[in-house]
XYZ file of C-alpha atoms in Angstrom:
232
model
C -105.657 -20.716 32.297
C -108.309 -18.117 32.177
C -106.997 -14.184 31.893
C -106.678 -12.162 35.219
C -107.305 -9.179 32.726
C -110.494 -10.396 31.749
C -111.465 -11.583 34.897
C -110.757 -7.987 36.709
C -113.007 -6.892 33.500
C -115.306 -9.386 34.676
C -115.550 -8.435 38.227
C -116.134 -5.156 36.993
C -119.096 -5.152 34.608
C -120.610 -7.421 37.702
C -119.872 -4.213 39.758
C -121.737 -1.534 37.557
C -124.624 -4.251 37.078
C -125.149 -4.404 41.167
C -127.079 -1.526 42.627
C -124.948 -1.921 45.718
C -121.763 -1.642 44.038
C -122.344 0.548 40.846
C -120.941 3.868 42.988
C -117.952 1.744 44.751
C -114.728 2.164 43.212
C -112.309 -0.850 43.538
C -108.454 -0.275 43.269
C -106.747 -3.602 41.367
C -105.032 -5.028 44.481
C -108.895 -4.954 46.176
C -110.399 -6.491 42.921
C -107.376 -9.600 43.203
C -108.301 -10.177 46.666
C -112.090 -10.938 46.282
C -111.038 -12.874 43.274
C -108.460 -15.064 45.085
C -111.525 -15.024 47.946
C -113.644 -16.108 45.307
C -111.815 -19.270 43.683
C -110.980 -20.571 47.431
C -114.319 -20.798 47.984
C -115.230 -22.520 44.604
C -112.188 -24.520 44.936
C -113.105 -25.982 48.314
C -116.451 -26.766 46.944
C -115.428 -28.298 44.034
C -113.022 -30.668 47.029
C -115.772 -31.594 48.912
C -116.938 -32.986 45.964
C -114.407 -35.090 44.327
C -115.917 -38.501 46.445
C -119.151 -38.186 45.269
C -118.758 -37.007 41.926
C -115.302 -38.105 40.140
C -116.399 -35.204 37.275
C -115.664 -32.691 38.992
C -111.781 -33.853 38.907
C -111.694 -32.287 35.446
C -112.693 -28.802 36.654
C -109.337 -28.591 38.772
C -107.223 -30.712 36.558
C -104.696 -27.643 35.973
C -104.053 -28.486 39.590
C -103.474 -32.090 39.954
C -100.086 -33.444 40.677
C -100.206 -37.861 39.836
C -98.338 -40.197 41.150
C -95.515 -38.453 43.423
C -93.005 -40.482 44.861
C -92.407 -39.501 48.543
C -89.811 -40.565 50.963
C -90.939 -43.100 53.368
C -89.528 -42.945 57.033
C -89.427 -45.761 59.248
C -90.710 -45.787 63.141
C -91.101 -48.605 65.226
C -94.184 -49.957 63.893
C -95.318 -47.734 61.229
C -94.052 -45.527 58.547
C -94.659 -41.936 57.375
C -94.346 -39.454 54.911
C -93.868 -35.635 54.610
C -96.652 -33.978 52.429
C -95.577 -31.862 49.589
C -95.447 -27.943 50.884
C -97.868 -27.199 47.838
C -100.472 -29.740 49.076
C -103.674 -28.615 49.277
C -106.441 -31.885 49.069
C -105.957 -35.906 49.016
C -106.976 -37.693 45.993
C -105.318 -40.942 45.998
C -102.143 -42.940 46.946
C -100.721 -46.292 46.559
C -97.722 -48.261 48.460
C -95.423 -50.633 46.760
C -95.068 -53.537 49.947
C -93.256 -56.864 49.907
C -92.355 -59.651 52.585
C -89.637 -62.061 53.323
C -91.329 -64.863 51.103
C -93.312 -62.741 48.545
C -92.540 -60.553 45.813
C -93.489 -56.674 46.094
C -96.718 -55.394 44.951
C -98.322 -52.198 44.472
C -101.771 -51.692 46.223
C -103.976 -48.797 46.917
C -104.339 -46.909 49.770
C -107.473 -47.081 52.461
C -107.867 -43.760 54.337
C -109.211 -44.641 57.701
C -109.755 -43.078 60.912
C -106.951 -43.542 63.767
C -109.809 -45.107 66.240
C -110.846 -47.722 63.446
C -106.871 -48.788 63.179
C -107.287 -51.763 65.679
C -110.556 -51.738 66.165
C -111.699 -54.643 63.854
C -109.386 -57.314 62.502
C -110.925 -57.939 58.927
C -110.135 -54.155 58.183
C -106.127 -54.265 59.510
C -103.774 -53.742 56.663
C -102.611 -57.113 54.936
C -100.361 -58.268 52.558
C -102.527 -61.072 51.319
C -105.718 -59.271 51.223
C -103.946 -56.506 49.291
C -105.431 -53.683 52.257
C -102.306 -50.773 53.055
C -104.397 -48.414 55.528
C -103.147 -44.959 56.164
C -104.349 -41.384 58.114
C -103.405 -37.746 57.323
C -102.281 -36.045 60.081
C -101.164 -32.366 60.371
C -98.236 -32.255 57.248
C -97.879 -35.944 57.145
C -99.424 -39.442 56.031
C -98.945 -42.241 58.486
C -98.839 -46.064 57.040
C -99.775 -48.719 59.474
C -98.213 -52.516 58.482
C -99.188 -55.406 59.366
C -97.143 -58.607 57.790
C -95.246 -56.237 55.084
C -92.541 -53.816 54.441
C -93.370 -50.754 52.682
C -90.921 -49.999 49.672
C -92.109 -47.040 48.045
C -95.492 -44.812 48.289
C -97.221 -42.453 45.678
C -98.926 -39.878 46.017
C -102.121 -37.860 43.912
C -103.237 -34.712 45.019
C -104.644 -31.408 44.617
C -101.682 -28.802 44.857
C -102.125 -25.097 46.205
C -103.486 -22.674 43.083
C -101.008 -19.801 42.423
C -102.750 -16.820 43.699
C -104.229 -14.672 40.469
C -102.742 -10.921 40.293
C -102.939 -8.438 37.877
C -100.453 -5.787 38.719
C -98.878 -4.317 35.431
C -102.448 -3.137 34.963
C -101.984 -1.155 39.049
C -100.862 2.322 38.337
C -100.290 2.629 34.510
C -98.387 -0.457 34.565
C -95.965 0.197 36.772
C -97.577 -1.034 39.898
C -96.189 -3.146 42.278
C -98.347 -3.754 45.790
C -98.473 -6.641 48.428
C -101.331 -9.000 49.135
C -102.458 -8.375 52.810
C -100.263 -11.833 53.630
C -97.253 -9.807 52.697
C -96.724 -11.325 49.342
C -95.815 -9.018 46.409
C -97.728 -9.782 43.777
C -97.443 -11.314 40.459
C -98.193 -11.436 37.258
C -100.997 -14.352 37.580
C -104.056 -15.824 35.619
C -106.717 -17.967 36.897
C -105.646 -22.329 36.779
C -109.229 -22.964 35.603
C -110.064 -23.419 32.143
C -113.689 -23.880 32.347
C -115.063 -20.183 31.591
C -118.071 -21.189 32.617
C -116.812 -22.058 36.186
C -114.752 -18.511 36.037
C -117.954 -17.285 35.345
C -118.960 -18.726 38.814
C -116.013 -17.656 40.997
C -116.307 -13.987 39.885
C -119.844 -14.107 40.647
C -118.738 -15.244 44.137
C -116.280 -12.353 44.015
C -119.049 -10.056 43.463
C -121.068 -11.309 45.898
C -118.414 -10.992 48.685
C -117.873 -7.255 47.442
C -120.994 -6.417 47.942
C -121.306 -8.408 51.173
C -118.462 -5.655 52.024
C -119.903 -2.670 51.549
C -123.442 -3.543 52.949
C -125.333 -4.323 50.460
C -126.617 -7.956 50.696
C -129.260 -9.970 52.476
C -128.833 -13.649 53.351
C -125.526 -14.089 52.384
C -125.498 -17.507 52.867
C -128.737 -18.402 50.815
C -127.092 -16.268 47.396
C -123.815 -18.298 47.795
C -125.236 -21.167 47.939
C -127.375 -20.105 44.612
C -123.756 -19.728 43.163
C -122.405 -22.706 44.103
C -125.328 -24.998 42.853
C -125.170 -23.232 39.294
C -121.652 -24.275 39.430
C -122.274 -28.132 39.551
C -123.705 -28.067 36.071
């Protein structure tokens, strides 16, 4: 966890740095939101990376949830489950599947895309060649047999980050606001421990406050700068 005190500190020694921002004065409740903008934009870089670069697992590892079992639901010829309400990104799942004659086995998932499902025979799920393919759809994860039952299936994922607020420092301490979703806020540090990438999503924050008030060129071209920086 990385202080929501210090990172409102943060966000404001970036502001009196930045030309653009130095005369701008930012209430707490505006300083949480381009925070929380911020670390959802660092967070769904750091998700688009996970294929390509397994490291990058241990920059969100406060928000990892292993190996949840899920309730599997029967249909005709498939089965599904419900994703947890605090999903927020796939990592990995397996299925524990069995048939009449053979003992049950655990194997891992293979994501695939609903036109491939038929398309080709040496990529169907099988029991013998230990393949259990499965799509995400909307709020659920479809398993497609073949010549097994499915028993059980586990899932790894990425949950939702608790939104980071900082309200007993909003009117002497004795502030209580809503987030513009409605949401009264709480009481909330950052679930990063990496300063370093802190470091990153307050520069973000920055970034989008001065993007606010007017005060930045090419946008696009600074992010990305950001971004980059955080890969190291």
């Amino acid at each position: 966890m990385y202080s929501i005190r210090n990172a409102h500190f943060g966000f404001k020694q970036r502001a009196n740095k930045i030309d653009g921002l130095r005369n701008s004065s930012f209430l707490i409740p505006h300083i949480d939101e381009y925070i929380w903008q911020g670390y959802l934009i660092w967070l769904e870089t750091i998700c688009n990376e996970l294929e390509s670069n397994q490291k990058r697992r241990d920059d969100i590892r406060q928000l990892e949830i292993l190996n949840t079992d899920l309730k599997l639901i029967k249909e005709k010829d498939y089965y599904y489950v419900e994703l947890p309400e605090n999903y927020y990104r796939y990592l990995e799942s397996t299925s524990s599947i069995k048939t009449t004659t053979c003992k049950s086995k655990k194997i891992k998932n293979s994501v695939i895309q609903k036109d491939d499902r038929y398309n080709e025979l040496m990529f169907e799920s099988s029991y013998p060649f230990e393949r259990v393919n499965i799509d995400i759809s909307a709020n659920k994860i479809y398993i497609y047999p073949k010549d097994f039952e499915a028993t059980e299936f586990f899932l790894s994922y990425i949950r939702k980050p608790k939104r980071p607020s900082n309200p007993i420092d909003f009117i002497n301490g004795k502030g209580k606001y809503n987030h513009p979703d409605g949401t009264p806020a709480i009481q909330q540090d950052i679930e990063v421990d990496s300063t370093f990438q802190v470091e990153k999503i307050l520069d973000i924050a920055a970034l989008l406050a001065l993007r606010d008030v007017g005060n930045v060129i090419d946008f696009e071209t600074q992010l990305n700068k950001i971004l980059q920086i955080s890969k190291i």
